[in-house]
XYZ file of C-alpha atoms in Angstrom:
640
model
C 85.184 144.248 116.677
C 88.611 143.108 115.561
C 90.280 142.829 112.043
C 92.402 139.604 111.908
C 95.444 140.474 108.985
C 96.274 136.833 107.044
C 99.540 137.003 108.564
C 102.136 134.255 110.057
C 100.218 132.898 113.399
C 99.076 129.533 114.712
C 95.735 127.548 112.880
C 94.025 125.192 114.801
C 92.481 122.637 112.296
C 89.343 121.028 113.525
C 88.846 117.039 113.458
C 85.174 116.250 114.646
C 85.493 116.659 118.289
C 89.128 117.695 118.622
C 91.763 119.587 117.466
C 95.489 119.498 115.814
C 97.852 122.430 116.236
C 99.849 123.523 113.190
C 102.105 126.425 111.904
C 100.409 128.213 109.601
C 101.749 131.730 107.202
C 99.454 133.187 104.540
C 101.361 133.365 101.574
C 100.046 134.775 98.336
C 98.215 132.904 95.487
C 101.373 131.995 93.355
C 99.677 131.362 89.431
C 101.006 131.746 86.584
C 97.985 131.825 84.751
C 94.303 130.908 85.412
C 94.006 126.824 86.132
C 91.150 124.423 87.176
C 91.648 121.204 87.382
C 91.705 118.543 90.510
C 93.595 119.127 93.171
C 94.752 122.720 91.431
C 93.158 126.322 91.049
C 93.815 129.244 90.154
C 91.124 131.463 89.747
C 91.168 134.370 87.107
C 90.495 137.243 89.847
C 93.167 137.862 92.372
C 92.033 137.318 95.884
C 90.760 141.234 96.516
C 90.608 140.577 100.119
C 93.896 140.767 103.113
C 91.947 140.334 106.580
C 88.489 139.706 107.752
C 86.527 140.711 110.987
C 84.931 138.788 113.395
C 81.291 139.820 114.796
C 78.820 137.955 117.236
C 75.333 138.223 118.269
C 72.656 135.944 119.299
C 69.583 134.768 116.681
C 66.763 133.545 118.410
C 64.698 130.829 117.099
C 61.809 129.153 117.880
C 61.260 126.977 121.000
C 63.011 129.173 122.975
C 66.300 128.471 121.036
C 69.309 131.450 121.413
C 72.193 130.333 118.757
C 75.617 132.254 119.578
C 76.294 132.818 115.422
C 79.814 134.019 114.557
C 79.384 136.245 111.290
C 83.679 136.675 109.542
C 83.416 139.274 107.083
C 86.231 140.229 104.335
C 88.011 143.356 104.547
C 90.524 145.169 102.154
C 93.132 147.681 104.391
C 91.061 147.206 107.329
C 87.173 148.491 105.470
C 84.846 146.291 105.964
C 83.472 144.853 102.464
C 79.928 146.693 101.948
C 78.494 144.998 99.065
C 76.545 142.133 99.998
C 78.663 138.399 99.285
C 77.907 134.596 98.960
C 78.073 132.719 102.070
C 79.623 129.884 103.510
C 77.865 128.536 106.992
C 79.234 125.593 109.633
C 76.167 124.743 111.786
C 78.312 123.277 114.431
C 77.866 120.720 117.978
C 81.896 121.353 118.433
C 81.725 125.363 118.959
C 81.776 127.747 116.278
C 85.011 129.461 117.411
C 87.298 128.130 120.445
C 88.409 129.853 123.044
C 92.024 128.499 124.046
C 93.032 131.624 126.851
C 91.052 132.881 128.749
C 92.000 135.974 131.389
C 95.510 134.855 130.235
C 95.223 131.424 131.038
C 95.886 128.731 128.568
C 93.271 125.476 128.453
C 94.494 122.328 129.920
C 91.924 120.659 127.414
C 93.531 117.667 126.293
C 91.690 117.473 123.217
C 93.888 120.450 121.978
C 97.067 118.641 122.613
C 98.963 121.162 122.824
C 102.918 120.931 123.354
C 105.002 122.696 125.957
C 106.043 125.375 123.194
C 102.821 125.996 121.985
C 101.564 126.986 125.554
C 104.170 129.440 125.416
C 102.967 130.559 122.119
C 99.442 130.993 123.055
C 100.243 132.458 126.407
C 102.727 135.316 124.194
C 99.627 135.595 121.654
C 97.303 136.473 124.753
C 99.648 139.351 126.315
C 98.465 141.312 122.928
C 94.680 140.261 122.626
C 93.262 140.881 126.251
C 94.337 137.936 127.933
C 92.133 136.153 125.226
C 93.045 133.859 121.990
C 90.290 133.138 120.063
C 90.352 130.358 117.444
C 87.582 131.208 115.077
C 86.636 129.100 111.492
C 89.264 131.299 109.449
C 92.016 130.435 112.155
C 90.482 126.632 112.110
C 91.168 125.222 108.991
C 92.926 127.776 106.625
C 91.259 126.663 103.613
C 88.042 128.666 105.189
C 90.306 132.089 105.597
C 91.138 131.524 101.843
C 88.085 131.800 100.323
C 87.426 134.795 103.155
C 89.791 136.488 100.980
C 88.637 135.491 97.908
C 85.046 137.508 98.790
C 83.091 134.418 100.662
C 81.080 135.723 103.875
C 81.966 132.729 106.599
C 79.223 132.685 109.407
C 79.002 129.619 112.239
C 76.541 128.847 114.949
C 76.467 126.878 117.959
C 73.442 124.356 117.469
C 70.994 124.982 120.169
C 72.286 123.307 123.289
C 75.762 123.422 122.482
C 78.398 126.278 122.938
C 77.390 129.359 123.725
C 73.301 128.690 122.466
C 70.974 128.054 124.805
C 67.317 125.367 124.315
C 67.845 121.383 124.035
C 70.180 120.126 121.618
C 67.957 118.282 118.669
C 67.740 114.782 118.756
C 67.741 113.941 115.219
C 69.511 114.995 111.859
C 65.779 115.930 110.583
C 65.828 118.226 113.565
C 69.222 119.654 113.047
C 68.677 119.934 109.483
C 65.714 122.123 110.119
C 67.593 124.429 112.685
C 70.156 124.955 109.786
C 67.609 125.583 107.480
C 66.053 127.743 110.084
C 69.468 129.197 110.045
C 70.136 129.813 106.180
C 66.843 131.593 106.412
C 68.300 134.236 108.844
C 71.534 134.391 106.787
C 69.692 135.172 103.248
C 67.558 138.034 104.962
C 71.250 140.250 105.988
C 72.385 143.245 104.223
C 75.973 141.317 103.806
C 74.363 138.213 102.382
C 73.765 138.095 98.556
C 71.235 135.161 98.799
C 73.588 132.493 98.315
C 74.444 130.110 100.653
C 77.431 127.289 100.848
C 77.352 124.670 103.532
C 80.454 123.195 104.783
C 81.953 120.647 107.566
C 83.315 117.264 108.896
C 82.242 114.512 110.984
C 79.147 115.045 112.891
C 78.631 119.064 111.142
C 79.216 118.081 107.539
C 76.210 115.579 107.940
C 74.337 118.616 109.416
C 75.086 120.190 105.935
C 74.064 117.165 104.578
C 70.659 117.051 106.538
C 70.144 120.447 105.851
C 69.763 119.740 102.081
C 66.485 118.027 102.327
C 65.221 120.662 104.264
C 63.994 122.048 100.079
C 65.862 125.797 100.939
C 66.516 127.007 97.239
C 69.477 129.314 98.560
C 71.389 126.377 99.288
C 73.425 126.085 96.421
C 75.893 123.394 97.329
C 77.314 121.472 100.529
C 81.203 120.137 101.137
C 81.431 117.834 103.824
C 84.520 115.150 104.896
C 83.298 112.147 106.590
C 79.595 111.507 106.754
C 77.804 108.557 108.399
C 74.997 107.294 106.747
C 73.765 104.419 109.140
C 75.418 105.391 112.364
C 74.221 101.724 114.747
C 75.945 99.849 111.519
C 78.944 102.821 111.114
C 80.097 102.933 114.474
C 77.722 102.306 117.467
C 77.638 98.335 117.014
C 79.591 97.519 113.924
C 78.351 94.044 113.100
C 76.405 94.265 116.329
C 79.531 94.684 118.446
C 79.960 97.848 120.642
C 82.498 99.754 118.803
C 84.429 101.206 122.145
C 87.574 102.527 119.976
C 85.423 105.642 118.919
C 82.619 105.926 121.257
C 85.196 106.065 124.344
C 87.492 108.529 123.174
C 85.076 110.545 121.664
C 83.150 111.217 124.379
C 86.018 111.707 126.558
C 87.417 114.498 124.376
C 83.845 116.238 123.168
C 83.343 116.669 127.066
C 85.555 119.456 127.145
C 84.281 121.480 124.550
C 81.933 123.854 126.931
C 85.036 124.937 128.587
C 86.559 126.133 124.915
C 83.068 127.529 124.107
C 83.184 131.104 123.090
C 80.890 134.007 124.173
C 78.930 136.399 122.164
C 80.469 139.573 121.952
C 78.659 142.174 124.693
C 76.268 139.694 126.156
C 77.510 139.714 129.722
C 77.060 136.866 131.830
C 75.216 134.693 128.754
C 77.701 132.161 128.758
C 77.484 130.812 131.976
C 73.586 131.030 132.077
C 73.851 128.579 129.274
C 76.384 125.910 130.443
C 73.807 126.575 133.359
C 70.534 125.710 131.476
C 72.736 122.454 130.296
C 73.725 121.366 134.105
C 76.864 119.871 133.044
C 75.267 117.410 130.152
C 76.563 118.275 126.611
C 75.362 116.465 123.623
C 78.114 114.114 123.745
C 76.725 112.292 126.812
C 73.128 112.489 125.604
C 74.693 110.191 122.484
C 77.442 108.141 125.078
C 73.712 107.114 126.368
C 72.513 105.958 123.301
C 75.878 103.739 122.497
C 75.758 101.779 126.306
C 71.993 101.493 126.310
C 70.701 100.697 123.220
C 72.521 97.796 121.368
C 69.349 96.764 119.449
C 67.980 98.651 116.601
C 64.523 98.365 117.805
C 65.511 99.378 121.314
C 63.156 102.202 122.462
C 64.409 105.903 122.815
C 66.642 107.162 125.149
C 65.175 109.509 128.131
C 66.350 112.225 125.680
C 64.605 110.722 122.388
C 67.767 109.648 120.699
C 67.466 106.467 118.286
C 70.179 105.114 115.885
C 67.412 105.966 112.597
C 67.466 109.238 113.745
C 71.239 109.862 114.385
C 71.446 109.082 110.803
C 71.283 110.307 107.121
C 69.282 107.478 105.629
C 65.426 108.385 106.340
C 66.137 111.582 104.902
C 67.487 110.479 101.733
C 64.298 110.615 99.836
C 64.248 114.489 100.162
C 68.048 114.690 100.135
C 67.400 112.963 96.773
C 64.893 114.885 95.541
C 66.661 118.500 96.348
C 69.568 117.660 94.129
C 71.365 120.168 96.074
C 75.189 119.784 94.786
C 77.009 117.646 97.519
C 80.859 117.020 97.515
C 81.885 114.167 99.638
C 85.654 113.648 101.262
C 86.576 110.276 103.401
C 90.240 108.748 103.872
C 91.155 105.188 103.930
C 91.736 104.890 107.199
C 88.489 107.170 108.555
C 86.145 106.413 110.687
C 83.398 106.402 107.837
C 85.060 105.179 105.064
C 82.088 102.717 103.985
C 79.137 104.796 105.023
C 80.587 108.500 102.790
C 80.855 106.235 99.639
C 77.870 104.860 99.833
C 76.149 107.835 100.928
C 77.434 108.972 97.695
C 76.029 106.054 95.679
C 72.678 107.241 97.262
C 72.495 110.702 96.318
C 71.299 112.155 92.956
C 72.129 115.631 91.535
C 75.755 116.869 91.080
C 77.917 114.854 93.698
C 81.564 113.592 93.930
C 83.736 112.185 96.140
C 87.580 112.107 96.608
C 89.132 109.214 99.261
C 92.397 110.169 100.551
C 94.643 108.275 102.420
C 94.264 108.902 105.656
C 92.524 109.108 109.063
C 89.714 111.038 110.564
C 91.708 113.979 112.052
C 93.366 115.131 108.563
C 90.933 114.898 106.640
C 90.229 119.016 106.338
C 94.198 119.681 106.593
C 96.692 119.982 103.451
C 99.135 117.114 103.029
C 101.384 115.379 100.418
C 98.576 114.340 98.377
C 96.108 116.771 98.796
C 94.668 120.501 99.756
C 91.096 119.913 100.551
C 90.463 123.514 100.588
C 91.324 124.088 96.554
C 88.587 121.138 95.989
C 86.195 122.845 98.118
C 86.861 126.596 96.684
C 86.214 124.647 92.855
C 83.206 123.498 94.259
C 81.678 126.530 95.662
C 82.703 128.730 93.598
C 80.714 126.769 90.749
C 77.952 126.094 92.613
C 77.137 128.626 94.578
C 79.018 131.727 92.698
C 78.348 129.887 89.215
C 81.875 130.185 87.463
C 83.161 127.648 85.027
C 85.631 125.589 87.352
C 85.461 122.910 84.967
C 84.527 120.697 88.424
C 81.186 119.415 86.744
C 82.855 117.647 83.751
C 85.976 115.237 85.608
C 85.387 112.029 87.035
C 82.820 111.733 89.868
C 85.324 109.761 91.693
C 88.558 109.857 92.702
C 90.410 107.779 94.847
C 93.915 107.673 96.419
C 95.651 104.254 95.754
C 97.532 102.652 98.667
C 100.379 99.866 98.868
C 102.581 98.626 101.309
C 104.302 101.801 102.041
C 101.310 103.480 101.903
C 99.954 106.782 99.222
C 100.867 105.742 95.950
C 98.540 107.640 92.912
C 95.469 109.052 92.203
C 93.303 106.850 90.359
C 89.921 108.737 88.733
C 86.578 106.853 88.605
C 83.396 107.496 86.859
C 81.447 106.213 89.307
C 81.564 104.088 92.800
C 80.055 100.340 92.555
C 80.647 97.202 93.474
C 80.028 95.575 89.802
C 82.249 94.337 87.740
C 85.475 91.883 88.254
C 86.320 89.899 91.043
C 88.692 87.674 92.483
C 87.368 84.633 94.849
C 89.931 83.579 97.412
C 89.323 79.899 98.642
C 90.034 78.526 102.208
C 91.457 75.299 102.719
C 93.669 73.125 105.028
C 97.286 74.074 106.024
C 95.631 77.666 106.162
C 95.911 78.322 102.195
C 94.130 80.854 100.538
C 93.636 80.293 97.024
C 92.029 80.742 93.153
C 91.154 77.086 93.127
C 88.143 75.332 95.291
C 89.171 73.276 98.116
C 88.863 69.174 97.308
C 87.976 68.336 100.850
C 86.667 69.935 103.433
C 87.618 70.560 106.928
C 87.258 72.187 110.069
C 90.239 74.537 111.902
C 89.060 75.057 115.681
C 91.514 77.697 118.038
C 90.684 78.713 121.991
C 89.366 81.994 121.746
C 91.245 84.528 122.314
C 90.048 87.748 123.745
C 93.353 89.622 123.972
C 93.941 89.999 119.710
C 93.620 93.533 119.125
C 94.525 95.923 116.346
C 95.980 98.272 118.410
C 94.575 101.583 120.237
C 95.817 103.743 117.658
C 93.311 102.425 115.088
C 91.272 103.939 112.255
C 88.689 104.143 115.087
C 90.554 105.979 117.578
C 91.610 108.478 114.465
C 89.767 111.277 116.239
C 93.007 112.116 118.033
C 95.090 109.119 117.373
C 97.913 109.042 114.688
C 96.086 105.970 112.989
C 99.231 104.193 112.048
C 98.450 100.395 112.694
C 101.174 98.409 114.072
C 102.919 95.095 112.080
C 100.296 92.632 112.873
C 102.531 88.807 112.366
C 102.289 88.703 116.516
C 98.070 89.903 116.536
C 98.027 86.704 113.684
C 99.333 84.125 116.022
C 96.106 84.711 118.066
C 93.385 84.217 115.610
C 93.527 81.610 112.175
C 95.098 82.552 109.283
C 94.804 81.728 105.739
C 97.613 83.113 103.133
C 98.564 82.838 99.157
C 101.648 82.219 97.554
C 103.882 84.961 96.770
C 101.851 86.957 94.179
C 103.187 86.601 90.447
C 102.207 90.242 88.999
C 100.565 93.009 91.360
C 96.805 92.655 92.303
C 94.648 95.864 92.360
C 91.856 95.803 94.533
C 89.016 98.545 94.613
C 85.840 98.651 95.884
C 83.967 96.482 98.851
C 85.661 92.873 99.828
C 83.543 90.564 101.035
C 83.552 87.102 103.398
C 81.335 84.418 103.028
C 82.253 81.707 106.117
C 81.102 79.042 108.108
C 81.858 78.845 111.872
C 80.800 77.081 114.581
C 81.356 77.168 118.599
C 81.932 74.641 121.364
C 80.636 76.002 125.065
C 79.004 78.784 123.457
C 75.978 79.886 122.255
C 77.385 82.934 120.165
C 80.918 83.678 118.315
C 82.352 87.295 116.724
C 84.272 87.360 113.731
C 86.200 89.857 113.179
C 88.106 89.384 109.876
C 91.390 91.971 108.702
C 92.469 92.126 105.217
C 96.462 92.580 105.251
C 99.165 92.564 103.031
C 102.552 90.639 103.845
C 105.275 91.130 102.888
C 108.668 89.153 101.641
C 110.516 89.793 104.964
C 107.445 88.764 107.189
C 106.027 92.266 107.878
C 102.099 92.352 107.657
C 100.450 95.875 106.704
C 96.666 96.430 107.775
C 94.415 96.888 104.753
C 90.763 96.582 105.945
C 88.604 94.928 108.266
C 85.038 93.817 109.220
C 83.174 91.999 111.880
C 79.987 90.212 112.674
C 78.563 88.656 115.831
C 77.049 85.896 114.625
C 73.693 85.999 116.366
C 72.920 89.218 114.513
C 74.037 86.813 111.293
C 69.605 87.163 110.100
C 69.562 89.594 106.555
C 67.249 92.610 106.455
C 66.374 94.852 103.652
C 68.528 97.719 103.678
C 66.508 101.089 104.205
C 69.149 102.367 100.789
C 71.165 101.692 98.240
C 73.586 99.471 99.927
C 75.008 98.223 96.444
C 74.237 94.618 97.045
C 76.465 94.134 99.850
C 75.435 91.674 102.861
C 72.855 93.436 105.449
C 71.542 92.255 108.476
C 68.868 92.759 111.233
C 70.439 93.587 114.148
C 66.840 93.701 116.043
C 66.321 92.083 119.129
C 63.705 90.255 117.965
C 65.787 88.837 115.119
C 68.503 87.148 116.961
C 69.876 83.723 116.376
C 71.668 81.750 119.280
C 74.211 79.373 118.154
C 73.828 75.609 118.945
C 77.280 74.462 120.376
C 79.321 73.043 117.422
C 76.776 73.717 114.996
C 77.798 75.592 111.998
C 76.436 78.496 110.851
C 77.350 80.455 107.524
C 78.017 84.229 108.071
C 78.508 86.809 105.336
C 79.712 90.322 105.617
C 81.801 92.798 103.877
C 85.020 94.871 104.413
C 85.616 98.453 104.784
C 86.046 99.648 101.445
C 89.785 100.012 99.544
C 91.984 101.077 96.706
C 94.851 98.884 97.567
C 97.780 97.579 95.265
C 99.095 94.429 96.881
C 103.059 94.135 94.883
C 104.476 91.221 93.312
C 106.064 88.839 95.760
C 103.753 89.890 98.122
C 100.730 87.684 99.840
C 97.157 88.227 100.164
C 96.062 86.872 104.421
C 92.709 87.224 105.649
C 93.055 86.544 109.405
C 89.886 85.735 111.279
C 90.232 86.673 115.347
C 87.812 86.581 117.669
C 88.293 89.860 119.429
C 89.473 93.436 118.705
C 90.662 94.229 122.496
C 91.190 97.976 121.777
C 88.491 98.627 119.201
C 85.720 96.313 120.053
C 83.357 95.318 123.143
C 83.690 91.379 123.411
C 83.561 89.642 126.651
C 83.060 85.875 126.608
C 83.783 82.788 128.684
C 85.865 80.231 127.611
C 85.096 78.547 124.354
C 86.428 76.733 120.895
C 86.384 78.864 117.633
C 85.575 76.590 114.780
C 86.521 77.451 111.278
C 84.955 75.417 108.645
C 86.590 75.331 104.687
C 85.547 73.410 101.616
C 82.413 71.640 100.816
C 79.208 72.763 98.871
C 78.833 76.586 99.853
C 82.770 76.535 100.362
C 84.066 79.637 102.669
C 85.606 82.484 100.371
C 87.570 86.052 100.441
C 85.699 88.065 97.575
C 87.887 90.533 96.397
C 86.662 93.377 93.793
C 89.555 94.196 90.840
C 90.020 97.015 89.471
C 91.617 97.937 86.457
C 95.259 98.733 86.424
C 96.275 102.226 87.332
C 98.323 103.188 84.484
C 102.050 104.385 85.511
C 100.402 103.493 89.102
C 103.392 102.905 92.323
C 106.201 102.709 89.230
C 109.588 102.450 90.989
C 108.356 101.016 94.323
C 108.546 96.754 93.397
């Protein structure tokens, strides 16, 4: 058993399958006086605690399920807090705590991307720990080892299946749910727990948390999660009912080295190995890398393992997630991964909820940055919840989101609420590749070769998992796809909420097309800025009722049995939506939606040869639906 002091060292932050090194020094709580508000607090009590220590064991469960559990305790000059505390749990499929040496040699995991100077740190950090450096939750994102110290219990476990636990991982979020719940159930029954449990997480654990709220456990008081999928086939296994490969790929590449990080339970010699045994080499990841090459339809049968896409996601537990009204706080950025799925998982919940959209990708989204400290929203949020003080988190805005322009984070902007009522702005196609207020006269037809070499770029929103998710200027990607433009905007145009595309195509030598359609923002000199995105193949073009809430945006089939072929050169009208923003396009600026046929680096397309038709005008004439918002006051002053 060893107490960890919050002193200078290295935090590894977790991102949903991999990691990002940082330097990290406590520093005291520097308030003046007691202060709650967003994005600030400063809680009347003094954080009582300096260190924590780390303890492991194995719970068993039923089914023959042992879950390595990690149980970080607060201490105050080294004792070991006695009274019993509120807790704050991580059921986790990426290890509960990391080990990066091991018998003094550093990890070549390239997940961890770690520098030349940082394996020199870690190596120097081993010579006094045992050979060993062990990266546990308080040492993973340093929001956690702050509310350690303000008297939270932290305790993570390896699902079954994954890290050091032994049994089959579960194949559904009902089934994870329940071994959480299972879980929470353990945790309420310790000496050290007061009854009260927080859930927390991102990615793949935070919609555990989420699962585990319709699971009807009265000590779960509250859950905090960044970056939930609701509808994982439409989020990211075939967006539009394309393969997305600029996730899936990477993803599984990098979650395939987590059982070498895993991390054994203290004193139980040799248990490790016999459960990377019991697995024979096949971690979850490549039970769900299965799922995205074999199953493409949504009424595809299981996998040999019993995966489906309805049961990799939240949706058909909503009903009990609804009924729990357990408090959930959602987090997403701009340019995540599950941008359009957290918000409207949020529109679908009941209960206290709220969710904050910062600006950026998948991988920051539990680190501190210019615009943001996650973990002060979280501590407001469990400490009301689950602790029951007055953090004043109950009575702001539901919603808040960061506004973005051309140079990217530009203001906070509160909401009351996330919909897609209310204004907006229809953007006409025509000939000479306008795009425009007023309704075509004519109509027409713009047809371009296909090309299957557009991309967006490898370092995309969905390569964010270890990617820097900066996209590139995108004039030369335009001059492979068609293009329609305005004139020079006369006063700034706010847009927040869902855009939408309503468009008829057509295809010579081909019985199928894929659209995928970017959003972007140019500029006076030329430059054009990504905004958002969204694709459709157009045989999967047949609507379906959504299983949710999915606020009235377009929704289709995407079952085998519902597919429509394309007659060559006949048109068909396709409608989809964007991925959400809150985007500020500047005066002088121009509003382009460009319509390629391919996303190289992001999206599974192969074709042969064939003629993209793009038809404008006419009765049902193709438009760019954009939702406006009101004007920010004071919003992006000083920048145009």
């Amino acid at each position: 058993m060893k107490v960890w002091m919050f002193l200078g060292g290295v935090v590894v932050l977790a991102i949903g399958g991999g990691l990002a090194w940082a330097w990290f020094a406590h520093r005291a709580d520097s308030c003046a006086a007691p202060a709650s508000r967003f994005g600030v607090y400063c809680p009347a009590t003094p954080a009582p605690y300096d260190g924590y220590v780390r303890t492991s064991t194995y719970v068993d469960l039923p089914g023959g399920r042992r879950l390595a559990v990690d149980v970080l305790r607060p201490t105050r000059r080294g004792q070991v807090e006695a009274r019993p505390l509120p807790v704050l749990y991580e059921h986790t499929i990426y290890n509960r705590a990391m080990t990066v040496v091991r018998d003094g040699t550093v990890t070549d995991a390239a997940m961890l991307g770690l520098t030349p100077a940082s394996r020199t740190m870690l190596k120097l950090m081993s010579l006094t720990s045992g050979g060993e450096v062990v990266v546990d939750q308080a040492r993973m994102r340093p929001w956690v080892g702050r509310l350690l110290r303000q008297g939270y219990v932290v305790v993570a476990a390896d699902a079954s299946g994954t890290g050091a636990s032994f049994g089959t991982p579960p194949t559904s979020f009902e089934a994870f749910g329940h071994e959480a719940a299972l879980m929470i159930d353990w945790i309420t029954a310790q000496p050290w727990s007061d009854g009260r449990v927080g859930m927390y997480g991102q990615s793949f654990t935070a919609m555990i948390a989420v699962a585990a709220s319709a699971q009807g456990r009265p000590a779960l008081k509250a859950v905090y999660g960044a970056s939930t999928a609701l509808d994982a086939y439409r989020a990211v296994g075939y967006r539009g009912g394309i393969r997305d490969t600029g996730f899936n790929t990477p993803y599984v590449l990098l979650t395939s080295q987590l059982d070498g990080l895993a991390t054994p339970v203290t004193g139980a010699e040799g248990a490790l190995d016999a459960a990377r045994k019991q697995r024979r080499g096949e971690g979850f990841s490549q039970r769900v890398a299965e799922l995205g090459r074999t199953r493409a339809f949504l009424d595809d049968p299981p996998t040999a393992d019993g995966l489906t896409w309805p049961g990799m996601s939240l949706y058909p537990l909503l009903p009990r997630i609804k009924a729990g009204r357990t408090p959930i706080y959602l987090e997403a950025g701009w340019n995540d991964i599950f941008t359009r799925d957290t918000l409207l998982l949020y529109a679908n919940l009941q209960g206290p909820r709220r969710v904050t959209v910062r600006p950026w990708r998948h991988r920051l989204l539990t680190k501190a940055d210019v615009d943001l400290d996650p973990g002060v929203e979280a501590a407001r949020w469990f400490d009301r919840w689950v602790r029951g003080r007055d953090t004043g988190v109950d009575r702001e805005p539901g919603v808040h989101l960061a506004l973005m322009d051309f140079d990217g984070f530009c203001a906070w902007t509160p909401r009351s609420a996330w919909e897609v009522g209310g204004a907006r702005q229809d953007l006409f196609l025509a000939a000479g590749g306008e795009l425009s207020t007023g309704r075509a006269a004519a109509s027409g037809i713009v047809r371009k070769a296909a090309d299957l070499s557009a991309t967006t770029g490898r370092d995309s929103r969905w390569n964010g998992v270890i990617g820097a998710g900066v996209y590139p200027d995108l004039a030369a990607n335009d001059r492979k796809g068609v293009v329609f433009t305005t004139a020079p905007l006369e006063i700034p145009l706010e847009v927040i909420g869902h855009p939408t595309l309503r468009i008829a195509v057509s295809a010579q030598a081909r019985d199928d097309a894929e659209i995928v359609a970017l959003l972007e923002d140019v500029a006076p000199d030329g430059r054009v800025r990504y905004v958002s995105e969204g694709a459709l193949r157009a045989s999967h073009r047949a609507p379906a009722v959504a299983p949710y809430n999915a606020l009235g945006l377009p929704f289709h089939d995407h079952r085998r049995t519902a597919l429509q072929p394309l007659r060559s050169g006949e048109a068909v009208t396709l409608s989809l939506d964007l991925q959400p923003i809150a985007y500020r396009f500047a005066k002088g600026h121009r509003v382009r939606l460009a319509l390629q046929t391919a996303d190289a680096d992001n999206l599974a397309i192969t074709a042969p040869p064939y003629v993209l038709g793009v038809h404008w005008g006419g009765g049902d004439p193709a438009r760019l639906s954009l939702p406006i918002g009101a004007a920010t006051p004071g919003a992006c002053s000083g920048r145009r």
